[in-house]
Amino acid sequence: MRKLPFTKEQMERIAGEYPTPFHIYDEQAIRENARGLYKAFSWNKGFKEYFAVKALPNPAIMKILHEEGCGMDCSALTELMLAKAVGCVGDDIMFSSNDTPGEDFEYARGLDAIINLDDITHIDFLEAHGGIPERICCRYNPGGDFRLGNEIMGNPADAKYGMTYAQLEESFRILLSKGVKEFGIHAFLASSTTDDAYFPTLARKLFKVAAELNRSTGANVTLINLSGGIGIPYMPDERKADIARIGDEVRKAYEEIVTPSGLNISLCAELGRYMTGPYGYLVTRAIHKKEIYKDYIGVDACACNLMRPAMYGSYHHITVLGKENAPADKVYDVVGSLCENNDKFAIDRSLPEIDMGDLIVIHDTGAHGFSMGYNYNGKLRSAELLLEQDGRARLIRRAETPADYFATLDCLHII
């Protein structure tokens, strides 16, 4: 059984004010998790978490994380605008983008954000669209397979991101000639892993690259960006990443490789899923029951509210409120109303018997949940709520209306 930060009675009151479906986020848990991350890396004086805005682009959540010391990892113009709106400028913004429009670079430079270049050809492009700053980060792609022990965790050679080592070294030389004084190195080699060895293994690789580039080019590497990749336990029996242990193992690698090199490197991360994923919930209501070759429970949410199960076949745990202790002796597909057969939150899931009107909570939707929403079949995006530390719910994004859906058709003058 997965614990919830609210009761059935509390959620019925909330749903009475804000109709289902909606996403709700646990403020207290988000704050405590951010503090745990900073504690784990407190040995590194300059450590900073840049929250991956794409995971949960809501200013209320971003502001909470900013209050806990986090900056923002942005990948596009509107994310930069959101970061600015919550008070982030300069060192509080990491702009990690690819295939970047000139307008985005110009806006990022106007905020004095840290630029993370994805390709060697972007040097001239950035120079023409905002100029070259004195401090810059470059993204590294080592190619081949990325392994933890005997397990392949990712295949960087198939990824469109980052530069080869030769391109990275050449980029540093070019940037030095253009006046860059401080360099960062960034890499993202695995996604959504709870293996505690990931960050330490990646850190060791990047620390060695930093030392090599310092020797070969004279570049002063002052920043290592470990990016994201630390996942969350979606399955009930899956272990959670031990962030304290991860931080300590990265420290050991730092002392072994960086300290003897004479470099003084601050670390940062661009975690998204890890920061907010477990602390978001999609609350929906059972509205139909269908019994044919299988038993289906139809809910008032659909894949437009949570795309991951339809897109990836991802598991999201489900709680039927008020029936947490009831036997899970029924097998259902829990489905939405889209005209697509993959619009299913669960397939052959053992759950307590569900009655029409029951509130159903889908767990772990605090990252890549609402943010991946869309309007297929004319579906409207749901509201987002914040469960504040005092237990009250606050609206932080209203639900879309038909007027919102039709707003971009105003050019036709027919609606």
PDB file of N, CA and C in Angstrom, residues 290-297 331-333 344 346-349:
ATOM      1  N   LYS A 290     -17.727  -1.269 -17.519  1.00  0.00           N
ATOM      2  CA  LYS A 290     -18.092  -2.040 -18.702  1.00  0.00           C
ATOM      3  C   LYS A 290     -17.576  -3.467 -18.543  1.00  0.00           C
ATOM      4  N   GLU A 291     -18.456  -4.440 -18.791  1.00  0.00           N
ATOM      5  CA  GLU A 291     -18.090  -5.845 -18.654  1.00  0.00           C
ATOM      6  C   GLU A 291     -18.315  -6.547 -19.991  1.00  0.00           C
ATOM      7  N   ILE A 292     -17.220  -6.809 -20.714  1.00  0.00           N
ATOM      8  CA  ILE A 292     -17.328  -7.597 -21.949  1.00  0.00           C
ATOM      9  C   ILE A 292     -16.339  -8.761 -21.812  1.00  0.00           C
ATOM     10  N   TYR A 293     -15.312  -8.802 -22.644  1.00  0.00           N
ATOM     11  CA  TYR A 293     -14.315  -9.859 -22.512  1.00  0.00           C
ATOM     12  C   TYR A 293     -13.389  -9.594 -21.327  1.00  0.00           C
ATOM     13  N   LYS A 294     -13.354  -8.334 -20.923  1.00  0.00           N
ATOM     14  CA  LYS A 294     -12.629  -7.920 -19.728  1.00  0.00           C
ATOM     15  C   LYS A 294     -13.529  -6.954 -18.973  1.00  0.00           C
ATOM     16  N   ASP A 295     -13.120  -6.640 -17.744  1.00  0.00           N
ATOM     17  CA  ASP A 295     -13.849  -5.649 -16.955  1.00  0.00           C
ATOM     18  C   ASP A 295     -13.100  -4.324 -17.016  1.00  0.00           C
ATOM     19  N   TYR A 296     -13.825  -3.282 -17.407  1.00  0.00           N
ATOM     20  CA  TYR A 296     -13.241  -1.953 -17.565  1.00  0.00           C
ATOM     21  C   TYR A 296     -13.865  -0.984 -16.573  1.00  0.00           C
ATOM     22  N   ILE A 297     -13.022  -0.146 -15.997  1.00  0.00           N
ATOM     23  CA  ILE A 297     -13.486   0.997 -15.212  1.00  0.00           C
ATOM     24  C   ILE A 297     -13.137   2.250 -15.996  1.00  0.00           C
ATOM     25  N   VAL A 331     -10.070  -7.628 -11.013  1.00  0.00           N
ATOM     26  CA  VAL A 331      -9.070  -7.309 -12.032  1.00  0.00           C
ATOM     27  C   VAL A 331      -9.715  -6.411 -13.080  1.00  0.00           C
ATOM     28  N   TYR A 332      -9.135  -5.216 -13.239  1.00  0.00           N
ATOM     29  CA  TYR A 332      -9.709  -4.221 -14.138  1.00  0.00           C
ATOM     30  C   TYR A 332      -8.657  -3.668 -15.105  1.00  0.00           C
ATOM     31  N   ASP A 333      -9.137  -3.197 -16.246  1.00  0.00           N
ATOM     32  CA  ASP A 333      -8.426  -2.190 -17.017  1.00  0.00           C
ATOM     33  C   ASP A 333      -9.045  -0.852 -16.637  1.00  0.00           C
ATOM     34  N   LYS A 344      -5.175   3.829 -21.484  1.00  0.00           N
ATOM     35  CA  LYS A 344      -5.376   2.975 -20.319  1.00  0.00           C
ATOM     36  C   LYS A 344      -4.359   3.345 -19.243  1.00  0.00           C
ATOM     37  N   ALA A 346      -4.185   1.505 -16.447  1.00  0.00           N
ATOM     38  CA  ALA A 346      -3.782   0.222 -15.889  1.00  0.00           C
ATOM     39  C   ALA A 346      -4.410  -0.881 -16.719  1.00  0.00           C
ATOM     40  N   ILE A 347      -3.684  -1.970 -16.870  1.00  0.00           N
ATOM     41  CA  ILE A 347      -4.165  -3.127 -17.612  1.00  0.00           C
ATOM     42  C   ILE A 347      -4.077  -4.352 -16.708  1.00  0.00           C
ATOM     43  N   ASP A 348      -5.184  -5.058 -16.585  1.00  0.00           N
ATOM     44  CA  ASP A 348      -5.242  -6.267 -15.749  1.00  0.00           C
ATOM     45  C   ASP A 348      -4.704  -5.988 -14.344  1.00  0.00           C
ATOM     46  N   ARG A 349      -5.156  -4.887 -13.778  1.00  0.00           N
ATOM     47  CA  ARG A 349      -4.686  -4.477 -12.440  1.00  0.00           C
ATOM     48  C   ARG A 349      -5.624  -5.035 -11.369  1.00  0.00           C
TER      49      ARG A 349
END
